[in-house]
Coordinates of C-alpha atoms and ligand atoms in Angstrom, one line a residue:
M10 CA 7.7 20.4 -34.7
T11 CA 4.9 22.3 -36.2
I12 CA 2.6 19.2 -36.3
K13 CA 2.9 18.7 -32.6
Q14 CA 2.4 22.3 -31.8
E15 CA -0.8 22.5 -33.8
K16 CA -2.1 19.7 -31.5
Q17 CA -4.8 18.6 -34.0
W18 CA -3.0 16.1 -36.2
S19 CA -2.7 12.4 -35.7
R20 CA -0.7 10.1 -37.8
Y21 CA -3.0 8.4 -40.3
Y22 CA -1.1 6.2 -42.8
T23 CA 2.1 6.0 -44.6
N24 CA 2.7 5.2 -48.2
R25 CA 5.8 4.7 -50.3
C26 CA 5.8 6.1 -53.7
H27 CA 8.4 6.5 -56.5
D28 CA 9.9 9.7 -55.1
G29 CA 9.9 8.9 -51.4
I30 CA 7.8 8.3 -48.3
K31 CA 4.6 10.2 -47.5
V32 CA 3.3 10.2 -44.0
H33 CA -0.3 11.3 -43.9
Y34 CA -1.9 13.0 -40.9
R35 CA -5.5 13.4 -40.3
C36 CA -7.4 16.0 -38.4
N37 CA -8.1 14.5 -35.0
Q38 CA -11.0 16.8 -34.2
V39 CA -13.2 14.2 -36.0
Q40 CA -13.3 10.5 -35.0
F41 CA -10.9 8.1 -36.5
R42 CA -13.6 5.7 -37.4
G43 CA -15.9 8.4 -38.9
K44 CA -15.8 10.6 -42.0
Q45 CA -12.5 12.4 -42.1
C46 CA -12.1 16.1 -42.1
D47 CA -11.2 17.7 -45.5
A48 CA -8.2 19.4 -44.0
A49 CA -5.3 17.2 -44.0
I50 CA -1.5 17.3 -44.1
Y51 CA 1.3 15.0 -45.0
L52 CA 5.0 14.9 -44.7
H53 CA 7.1 14.1 -47.7
Y54 CA 10.5 12.5 -47.2
P55 CA 12.0 12.7 -50.7
N56 CA 14.3 9.8 -51.7
D57 CA 17.0 12.0 -53.0
S58 CA 17.5 14.4 -50.1
D59 CA 17.6 14.9 -46.3
Q60 CA 14.7 17.3 -46.5
V61 CA 11.3 16.9 -44.9
V62 CA 8.5 18.8 -46.7
L63 CA 5.2 19.6 -45.1
F64 CA 2.3 19.6 -47.5
R65 CA -1.0 21.1 -46.4
A66 CA -4.3 20.5 -48.1
V67 CA -6.0 23.8 -49.1
N68 CA -9.3 22.6 -47.8
E69 CA -10.7 24.2 -44.7
H70 CA -11.7 22.2 -41.7
D71 CA -15.3 21.2 -42.3
H72 CA -16.4 20.2 -38.8
T73 CA -17.0 23.5 -37.0
N74 CA -20.5 22.5 -36.2
S75 CA -20.0 18.8 -36.0
N76 CA -17.5 19.6 -33.2
Q77 CA -20.0 18.1 -30.8
R78 CA -19.1 14.9 -32.3
K79 CA -21.0 11.8 -31.8
V80 CA -20.8 12.0 -28.0
F81 CA -23.2 10.7 -25.5
P82 CA -26.5 12.5 -24.8
E83 CA -26.8 15.6 -22.7
E84 CA -28.5 13.6 -20.0
A85 CA -25.4 11.4 -19.6
K86 CA -23.3 14.6 -19.2
K87 CA -25.6 15.9 -16.5
N88 CA -25.3 12.6 -14.7
I89 CA -21.5 12.7 -15.0
E90 CA -21.4 16.2 -13.7
E91 CA -23.4 15.3 -10.6
L92 CA -21.3 12.2 -9.9
F93 CA -18.1 14.3 -10.5
D94 CA -19.3 16.8 -7.9
L95 CA -19.8 14.0 -5.4
K96 CA -16.1 13.4 -5.9
L97 CA -16.6 9.9 -7.2
K98 CA -13.7 8.3 -9.0
P99 CA -13.9 7.7 -12.8
K100 CA -14.3 3.9 -12.4
K101 CA -17.2 4.4 -10.0
I102 CA -18.9 7.0 -12.3
Y103 CA -18.5 4.5 -15.1
E104 CA -20.2 1.8 -13.1
V105 CA -23.1 4.1 -12.2
L106 CA -23.5 5.1 -15.8
Q107 CA -23.5 1.4 -16.8
E108 CA -26.2 0.7 -14.3
K109 CA -28.3 3.5 -15.7
N110 CA -27.8 2.0 -19.2
F111 CA -25.8 4.9 -20.8
K112 CA -23.9 3.5 -23.7
I113 CA -20.6 5.2 -23.5
T114 CA -17.1 3.8 -23.3
F115 CA -14.7 4.4 -20.4
N116 CA -12.4 6.4 -22.7
Q117 CA -15.3 8.7 -23.7
L118 CA -16.0 9.2 -20.0
K119 CA -12.3 10.0 -19.3
N120 CA -12.2 12.5 -22.1
Y121 CA -15.4 14.2 -20.9
L122 CA -13.9 14.3 -17.4
V123 CA -10.9 16.1 -18.7
Q124 CA -13.2 18.7 -20.3
L125 CA -15.2 18.9 -17.1
R126 CA -12.1 19.5 -15.0
K127 CA -11.1 22.3 -17.3
K128 CA -14.5 23.8 -17.1
K129 CA -14.5 23.6 -13.3
F130 CA -11.0 24.5 -12.4
G131 CA -9.8 26.5 -15.4
P132 CA -7.3 25.1 -17.9
S133 CA -4.7 22.8 -16.4
T134 CA -1.4 24.6 -16.0
L135 CA 0.6 21.4 -16.4
S136 CA 2.7 21.1 -19.5
L137 CA 4.5 17.9 -20.1
G138 CA 7.4 19.7 -21.8
Q139 CA 7.9 21.9 -18.8
L140 CA 7.7 18.9 -16.6
E141 CA 10.3 17.0 -18.6
S142 CA 12.8 19.8 -18.6
L143 CA 12.3 20.4 -14.8
C144 CA 12.9 16.7 -14.1
A145 CA 16.0 16.6 -16.3
E146 CA 17.3 19.7 -14.5
K147 CA 16.8 18.2 -11.1
S148 CA 18.0 14.7 -11.6
T149 CA 21.6 15.3 -10.8
V150 CA 22.5 13.3 -7.7
P151 CA 23.6 15.9 -5.1
Q152 CA 26.5 15.5 -2.6
S153 CA 24.4 16.2 0.4
D154 CA 22.2 13.5 2.1
D155 CA 19.5 16.1 2.6
E156 CA 19.0 17.6 -0.8
P157 CA 16.0 16.5 -2.8
F158 CA 16.4 15.3 -6.3
I159 CA 14.5 13.5 -9.0
L160 CA 15.5 9.9 -8.6
S161 CA 13.9 9.0 -11.9
Y162 CA 11.3 10.2 -14.3
Y163 CA 9.4 9.2 -17.4
V164 CA 7.5 11.3 -19.9
N165 CA 5.5 10.1 -22.8
Y166 CA 3.8 12.4 -25.2
A167 CA 0.5 11.2 -26.6
D168 CA 1.4 11.8 -30.2
D169 CA 4.5 9.8 -29.9
I170 CA 2.6 6.6 -29.4
D171 CA -0.3 7.6 -31.6
D172 CA -0.1 5.0 -34.2
N173 CA -3.4 5.1 -36.1
Q174 CA -5.1 5.4 -32.8
D175 CA -7.7 7.9 -32.1
V176 CA -6.2 10.4 -29.8
V177 CA -7.2 10.3 -26.2
D178 CA -6.2 13.5 -24.4
D179 CA -4.8 11.8 -21.3
D180 CA -2.7 9.3 -23.2
N181 CA 0.1 11.7 -22.2
K182 CA 1.9 9.8 -19.5
F183 CA 4.4 10.9 -16.9
R184 CA 6.0 9.6 -13.7
F185 CA 8.5 11.1 -11.4
F186 CA 10.0 10.2 -8.1
I187 CA 11.5 12.7 -5.7
S188 CA 13.9 11.3 -3.0
M189 CA 17.0 11.9 -1.0
K190 CA 20.2 10.0 -0.3
R191 CA 19.4 9.6 3.4
L192 CA 16.0 8.0 2.6
L193 CA 17.6 5.7 0.1
K194 CA 20.1 4.6 2.8
I195 CA 17.2 3.6 4.9
A196 CA 15.7 1.7 2.0
S197 CA 18.9 -0.2 1.5
A198 CA 18.7 -1.4 5.2
S199 CA 15.0 -2.2 5.1
T200 CA 13.1 -5.4 4.6
R201 CA 9.5 -4.2 4.5
L202 CA 7.8 -2.2 1.8
H203 CA 4.6 -0.3 2.4
A204 CA 2.5 0.9 -0.5
D205 CA -1.1 1.8 -0.7
A206 CA -3.6 3.2 -3.2
T207 CA -6.5 3.7 -0.8
Y208 CA -5.7 6.9 0.9
K209 CA -4.4 9.1 -1.9
L210 CA -3.2 12.6 -2.3
N211 CA -3.9 14.5 -5.4
W212 CA -2.3 17.2 -7.4
Q213 CA -3.9 18.4 -10.7
G214 CA -6.0 15.3 -10.4
F215 CA -3.0 13.0 -10.5
P216 CA -2.1 10.6 -7.7
V217 CA 0.7 11.6 -5.4
L218 CA 2.1 8.3 -4.0
I219 CA 4.2 7.7 -1.0
V220 CA 6.0 4.4 -0.4
G221 CA 8.3 3.5 2.5
T222 CA 9.3 1.0 5.1
S223 CA 8.6 0.5 8.7
D224 CA 11.1 -0.3 11.4
F225 CA 11.1 -2.5 14.6
D226 CA 9.1 0.2 16.4
R227 CA 6.6 0.2 13.5
K228 CA 7.5 3.8 12.6
L229 CA 7.1 4.6 8.9
H230 CA 10.2 5.8 7.0
P231 CA 9.1 7.2 3.6
F232 CA 11.5 6.6 0.6
G233 CA 10.2 9.5 -1.3
L234 CA 7.3 10.8 -3.2
A235 CA 6.1 10.0 -6.6
V236 CA 3.6 11.5 -9.0
C237 CA 2.2 9.5 -11.8
S238 CA -0.4 10.2 -14.4
D239 CA -2.2 7.1 -13.4
E240 CA -2.0 4.3 -10.8
Q241 CA -1.7 1.2 -12.9
Q242 CA 0.8 -1.6 -12.5
Q243 CA 3.3 0.2 -14.7
D244 CA 3.2 3.2 -12.4
F245 CA 4.0 1.1 -9.3
E246 CA 6.6 -0.8 -11.3
F247 CA 8.2 2.5 -12.1
I248 CA 8.2 3.5 -8.4
F249 CA 9.6 0.2 -7.1
K250 CA 12.3 0.1 -9.8
S251 CA 13.3 3.7 -9.2
I252 CA 14.1 2.8 -5.6
S253 CA 15.9 -0.4 -6.5
D254 CA 17.9 1.2 -9.2
G255 CA 18.6 4.3 -7.1
V256 CA 20.0 2.2 -4.2
E257 CA 22.1 0.3 -6.6
K258 CA 23.5 3.2 -8.6
I259 CA 23.9 5.8 -5.8
L260 CA 24.8 3.6 -2.9
Q261 CA 26.2 0.5 -4.6
S262 CA 23.9 -1.5 -2.3
T263 CA 20.6 -3.4 -2.9
F264 CA 17.0 -2.9 -2.1
M265 CA 15.4 -6.3 -1.6
P266 CA 12.2 -6.1 0.4
E267 CA 11.2 -9.4 1.9
V268 CA 7.5 -8.5 2.3
L269 CA 5.0 -6.0 0.9
I270 CA 2.3 -4.5 3.0
A271 CA -0.5 -3.2 0.7
D272 CA -4.2 -2.9 0.3
G273 CA -5.9 -5.3 -2.2
S274 CA -4.7 -3.3 -5.2
G275 CA -3.8 -5.6 -8.0
A276 CA -1.6 -2.9 -9.6
I277 CA 0.6 -2.7 -6.5
R278 CA 0.8 -6.5 -5.9
N279 CA 1.6 -7.4 -9.5
A280 CA 4.2 -4.7 -9.7
F281 CA 5.9 -5.9 -6.5
T282 CA 6.0 -9.5 -7.8
K283 CA 7.3 -8.5 -11.1
I284 CA 10.1 -6.1 -9.9
F285 CA 11.2 -8.1 -6.8
N286 CA 10.3 -11.6 -7.9
N287 CA 8.6 -12.1 -4.6
S288 CA 5.1 -12.9 -3.7
K289 CA 5.2 -12.4 0.1
M290 CA 2.4 -9.8 0.5
V291 CA 0.5 -8.9 3.6
M292 CA -3.0 -7.8 3.0
C293 CA -3.7 -4.7 5.2
W294 CA -5.9 -5.9 8.0
A295 CA -7.5 -2.5 8.7
H296 CA -8.5 -2.2 5.1
M297 CA -9.9 -5.7 5.1
R298 CA -11.8 -5.2 8.3
R299 CA -13.4 -2.0 7.0
N300 CA -14.7 -3.9 4.0
V301 CA -15.9 -6.8 6.1
N302 CA -17.7 -4.4 8.4
K303 CA -19.5 -2.7 5.5
K304 CA -20.7 -6.1 4.3
L305 CA -21.7 -7.1 7.8
N306 CA -24.1 -4.2 7.9
N307 CA -26.4 -6.2 5.6
I308 CA -26.9 -8.7 8.4
E309 CA -30.0 -7.7 10.5
S310 CA -29.1 -9.3 13.8
Y311 CA -26.8 -7.2 15.9
D312 CA -25.7 -10.2 17.9
A313 CA -24.8 -12.2 14.9
R314 CA -22.8 -9.2 13.5
Q315 CA -20.9 -8.8 16.7
E316 CA -20.2 -12.5 17.0
M317 CA -19.0 -12.8 13.4
L318 CA -16.7 -9.8 13.8
D319 CA -15.3 -11.3 17.0
D320 CA -14.7 -14.6 15.2
I321 CA -12.9 -12.8 12.4
D322 CA -10.8 -11.0 14.9
K323 CA -9.8 -14.3 16.4
L324 CA -9.0 -15.7 12.9
Q325 CA -6.7 -12.7 12.4
L326 CA -4.7 -13.7 15.5
C327 CA -3.8 -17.1 14.0
E328 CA -0.1 -17.7 14.4
S329 CA 0.5 -19.9 11.4
E330 CA -0.9 -20.9 8.0
T331 CA -1.9 -24.4 9.2
I332 CA -3.9 -22.9 12.1
F333 CA -5.4 -20.3 9.9
K334 CA -6.5 -22.8 7.3
N335 CA -8.0 -25.1 9.9
A336 CA -9.7 -22.3 11.8
S337 CA -11.1 -20.8 8.6
S338 CA -12.8 -24.0 7.6
L339 CA -14.3 -24.2 11.1
F340 CA -15.5 -20.6 10.7
M341 CA -17.2 -21.6 7.4
K342 CA -18.7 -24.6 9.0
K343 CA -20.1 -22.4 11.8
W344 CA -21.5 -19.6 9.6
S345 CA -22.2 -20.8 6.1
K346 CA -25.7 -22.0 6.8
R347 CA -26.6 -19.3 9.3
E348 CA -25.3 -16.4 7.3
H349 CA -25.1 -17.8 3.8
D350 CA -24.5 -14.6 1.8
F351 CA -21.9 -13.1 4.0
S352 CA -20.0 -16.4 4.4
E353 CA -19.9 -16.8 0.6
Y354 CA -18.5 -13.3 0.2
F355 CA -16.0 -13.8 3.0
E356 CA -14.8 -17.1 1.6
K357 CA -14.4 -15.8 -1.9
E358 CA -12.7 -12.5 -1.0
W359 CA -10.8 -13.1 2.2
L360 CA -10.1 -16.9 2.3
K361 CA -9.4 -17.5 -1.4
T362 CA -8.4 -14.3 -3.2
L363 CA -6.6 -12.4 -0.5
D364 CA -5.8 -14.5 2.5
S365 CA -2.7 -12.9 3.9
W366 CA -4.3 -10.8 6.6
Y367 CA -3.6 -13.0 9.6
E368 CA -0.8 -12.3 12.1
G369 CA 1.3 -15.4 11.6
Y370 CA 1.6 -14.8 7.8
N371 CA 4.9 -13.1 8.4
N372 CA 6.5 -12.4 11.8
F373 CA 7.8 -8.9 12.7
T374 CA 5.6 -7.4 10.0
P375 CA 2.8 -4.9 10.5
S376 CA -0.6 -6.3 9.7
T377 CA -1.8 -2.9 8.5
N378 CA -0.7 0.1 6.5
N379 CA -1.9 2.5 9.2
S380 CA 1.5 4.1 9.6
L381 CA 1.6 4.9 5.9
E382 CA -2.0 6.1 5.8
A383 CA -1.3 8.4 8.8
T384 CA 1.6 9.9 6.9
N385 CA -0.7 10.6 3.9
R386 CA -3.4 11.9 6.1
V387 CA -1.2 14.5 7.7
I388 CA -0.3 15.9 4.3
K389 CA -3.9 15.7 3.2
D390 CA -5.4 17.4 6.2
E391 CA -3.0 20.2 6.0
H392 CA -4.1 20.7 2.4
T393 CA -0.5 20.8 1.4
F394 CA -1.2 20.0 -2.3
R395 CA -3.8 22.2 -3.9
E396 CA -5.6 20.9 -6.9
R397 CA -4.4 23.7 -9.1
H398 CA -0.9 24.3 -7.9
T399 CA 1.5 25.1 -10.7
L400 CA 4.3 22.7 -11.5
S401 CA 7.0 24.8 -9.9
R402 CA 4.9 25.4 -6.8
F403 CA 4.2 21.7 -6.5
F404 CA 7.9 20.9 -6.8
T405 CA 8.8 23.4 -4.1
I406 CA 6.2 21.9 -1.7
A407 CA 7.1 18.3 -2.5
N408 CA 10.8 19.0 -2.0
D409 CA 10.0 20.6 1.4
I410 CA 8.1 17.5 2.5
V411 CA 10.8 15.1 1.4
N412 CA 13.4 17.4 2.9
R413 CA 11.6 17.3 6.2
W414 CA 11.5 13.5 6.2
S415 CA 15.2 13.4 5.5
K416 CA 16.4 16.0 8.0
S417 CA 14.4 14.7 10.9
R418 CA 16.4 11.5 10.4
N419 CA 19.7 13.2 10.6
Q420 CA 21.3 11.6 13.6
N421 CA 23.4 14.7 14.4
Q422 CA 20.4 16.9 15.2
T423 CA 18.5 16.8 18.5
D424 CA 15.8 14.2 18.9
P425 CA 16.2 12.6 15.5
I426 CA 13.8 9.9 14.2
I427 CA 15.8 6.7 14.5
Y428 CA 15.4 3.7 12.2
S429 CA 15.1 1.0 14.9
I430 CA 16.6 -2.3 14.2
E431 CA 15.1 -3.9 17.3
P432 CA 12.0 -3.1 19.4
T433 CA 12.4 -0.3 21.9
I434 CA 11.1 -1.4 25.3
A435 CA 9.3 1.4 27.1
L436 CA 9.5 1.6 30.9
Q437 CA 5.8 0.6 31.2
K438 CA 6.6 -2.6 29.3
W439 CA 9.6 -3.3 31.5
T440 CA 7.4 -2.8 34.5
N441 CA 4.7 -5.2 33.3
A442 CA 7.3 -7.7 32.3
Y443 CA 9.0 -7.5 35.7
H444 CA 5.6 -8.1 37.4
F445 CA 5.0 -11.0 35.1
A446 CA 8.4 -12.4 35.9
K447 CA 7.8 -12.1 39.7
S448 CA 4.3 -13.5 39.5
S449 CA 3.6 -17.0 40.6
K450 CA 2.4 -18.1 37.1
S451 CA 3.7 -21.5 36.3
V452 CA 5.7 -22.0 33.1
L453 CA 6.1 -25.3 31.3
Q454 CA 9.3 -25.7 29.4
I455 CA 9.7 -28.0 26.5
S456 CA 12.6 -28.1 24.0
S457 CA 11.5 -26.6 20.7
K458 CA 11.3 -28.2 17.3
R459 CA 13.9 -25.5 16.3
K460 CA 17.4 -26.7 17.4
G461 CA 18.9 -24.5 20.1
F462 CA 15.5 -23.0 21.1
T463 CA 13.2 -23.7 23.9
D464 CA 9.4 -23.4 24.1
Y465 CA 7.8 -22.0 27.2
Y466 CA 4.0 -22.4 27.8
I467 CA 2.3 -20.1 30.1
P468 CA -1.4 -19.7 31.2
A469 CA -3.0 -16.6 29.7
G470 CA -5.1 -14.1 31.6
E471 CA -5.8 -14.7 35.3
A472 CA -5.0 -18.4 35.4
Q473 CA -1.9 -19.3 37.4
N474 CA -1.3 -22.9 36.4
I475 CA -1.6 -25.2 33.5
T476 CA -1.3 -29.0 33.5
T477 CA 0.8 -31.1 31.1
N478 CA -2.4 -32.5 29.9
E479 CA -3.7 -29.1 28.9
I480 CA -0.4 -28.4 27.0
Q481 CA -0.7 -31.7 25.1
K482 CA -4.2 -30.7 24.0
Y483 CA -3.1 -27.2 23.1
K484 CA -0.2 -28.5 21.1
R485 CA -2.4 -30.9 19.1
K486 CA -4.3 -28.0 17.6
K487 CA -7.3 -30.2 16.7
W488 CA -10.7 -28.7 17.1
T489 CA -14.1 -29.8 16.3
S490 CA -15.8 -26.4 16.2
F491 CA -14.8 -22.8 15.8
D492 CA -15.9 -22.1 19.3
Q493 CA -13.6 -24.8 20.6
F494 CA -10.8 -23.3 18.7
K495 CA -11.5 -19.9 20.3
D496 CA -11.7 -21.5 23.7
L497 CA -8.4 -23.5 23.5
Q498 CA -6.2 -21.4 21.3
F499 CA -6.2 -18.3 23.4
R500 CA -5.9 -19.8 26.9
I501 CA -2.2 -20.5 26.7
W502 CA 0.6 -18.5 25.2
K503 CA 3.7 -20.1 23.8
I504 CA 7.0 -18.4 23.8
T505 CA 10.0 -19.5 21.9
L506 CA 13.4 -18.3 23.0
S507 CA 16.9 -19.0 21.7
D508 CA 19.0 -20.8 24.3
N509 CA 21.6 -18.2 23.5
A510 CA 20.9 -15.5 26.1
S511 CA 21.9 -12.5 24.0
E512 CA 19.3 -13.3 21.4
W513 CA 16.3 -13.0 23.7
K514 CA 14.9 -10.0 21.8
N515 CA 14.4 -12.2 18.8
G516 CA 12.0 -14.4 20.8
L517 CA 8.6 -15.3 19.5
C518 CA 5.3 -15.3 21.4
N519 CA 1.8 -15.9 20.0
C520 CA 0.0 -13.3 22.1
P521 CA -1.7 -10.3 20.4
S522 CA 0.7 -7.8 21.9
F523 CA 3.7 -9.6 20.4
F524 CA 2.1 -9.7 17.0
K525 CA 1.5 -6.0 17.2
E526 CA 4.7 -4.8 18.8
Y527 CA 7.2 -7.6 18.0
I528 CA 7.9 -7.9 21.7
C529 CA 5.7 -8.6 24.7
K530 CA 5.8 -8.8 28.5
H531 CA 6.0 -12.6 28.2
I532 CA 9.2 -12.6 26.2
I533 CA 10.8 -9.9 28.4
G534 CA 9.5 -11.5 31.6
M535 CA 10.9 -14.9 30.6
A536 CA 14.2 -13.3 29.7
I537 CA 14.2 -11.8 33.2
R538 CA 13.4 -15.1 34.8
L539 CA 16.1 -16.8 32.9
K540 CA 18.5 -14.0 33.7
F541 CA 19.0 -13.3 30.0
C542 CA 18.5 -9.6 30.8
K543 CA 18.0 -7.2 33.7
P544 CA 15.2 -4.7 33.8
P545 CA 16.1 -1.1 34.5
P546 CA 15.9 -0.4 38.2
S547 CA 13.0 2.0 37.8
A548 CA 10.9 -0.9 36.4
K549 CA 11.2 -2.5 39.8
D550 CA 9.4 0.4 41.5
I551 CA 6.4 -1.1 43.2
P552 CA 3.4 1.1 42.6
L553 CA 2.2 2.9 45.8
G554 CA -0.5 1.0 47.6
E555 CA 1.0 -2.3 46.8
K556 CA 3.1 -3.5 49.7
R557 CA 6.1 -5.6 49.2
K558 CA 5.4 -9.1 50.6
R559 CA 7.0 -9.9 53.9
G560 CA 9.3 -12.8 54.4
R561 CA 12.0 -14.5 52.5
P562 CA 11.9 -13.4 48.8
R563 CA 10.5 -16.1 46.6
N564 CA 13.1 -18.3 45.1
A565 CA 11.7 -17.1 41.8
T566 CA 13.1 -18.3 38.6
K567 CA 14.1 -21.9 38.6
A568 CA 11.3 -23.1 40.9
L569 CA 8.7 -21.8 38.5
L570 CA 10.0 -23.7 35.6
L571 CA 8.3 -27.1 35.6
Q572 CA 10.4 -29.4 33.6
Ligands
LIG26 ZN1 -10.5 19.4 -39.0
LIG27 ZN1 3.3 -12.6 24.6

């Protein structure tokens, strides 16, 4: 339509008259709320025909010189340019400008940034029309598991939604998601969803977003790659829904993540809750720790800083909500007077707003998004996406990436990446577990609160024995100070195993290594002692320099289980 092509008309108002409907357009080179340009057009839809007639006012545009419309002062522009060169994000630039008392709106800033980008990088080569037709062309679901396609896309032209609104250049919206059948199959089998807005990739200034799952070996499996014109809640809703719909339509299966692992981004969290009706969300611990560390730098005393960080690390190892809650209040008791400002910040941000960064929040779930960030970093460090790549070049590269993800997971090729459904136990771990099983550490066995399960208590570290009394104290989980919590909570490990031998790999422990790797030498060691499993023979190799003890082999298992 001519009106669209001319790119300078915005719908103004509509009136009905005796001979039909007239839709008036105004010249959008002047502000909506200011004096209107003399040039104007309207469309006439006569009552008595199917015709549409374009009427053009004979007046010339009268704003050639007023083109520098009532924008912000040159000084603000200079500031923006400097901040832009520092690679600050629009929100941050806006904050700085506010601090410096420049009276501009966020939209004005965004518009100016569009101009600035054009100036710096040349005109954007991206055309929405081209994007839309390319997406349409590539959205047929292929037969092959390893052929990339557009799982879904959304394109919105600014003038379509321009209803008496002043035009903002980047009201143009688009979203598209590239995936493959093999990746969707992984999605349908997965329970964890990783999404992150911290470590972003960019193309033409737009965020390139990767979401995926992780398996029982904590390997990331990306579901695909999305590009959105923004990174608001709607954009993440689009991404999540694309996967969910895709799995349903293409595989006749479901994608129902049990838990989200994300940074603090409200956009991601809200989208997850909305699409999956689920609010189980792990706050990425690495992200949280980076923020805490930054804040801790305001504390002068090095010793205090270190002690607080160590305390927070211990809080992170809490195995359950109850323990976390109790320990947190002891933490506040310990620090709120000594380090008032930090404690206040910590309580507000990490105990009240986002408190799902401790290990026991959800078992068998990574506490960080590091695997996803690493995937992003590889792409970023290789400078795979260049700022000014054309659309078709971008598509080629993005397809290559997604294709590589998919092909490396093809089980028919050599050394494929496997989606592990249980933790892989490396030889070193078997060896450690075997040594633990053969050690003289005493184990106290108590039937678990869970029916059909047994709890085993073992002394941590160098200690060889624990008394029933110590176990009682440990089980009570009552502490009077944070330091007492630290002292008692990490002195004993508790393992819970099913009495059904074959299920030993689903066992739980509360040691750091279990939380990180979903399996630990304690679980494997106990399974060896109970004869639930056998270590591979090579794990029994005694390292050189350590002589096998003489005499009758210890009557290992049973004797070490105190009842
Ligand atoms: Zn005009
Ligand atoms: Zn353990």
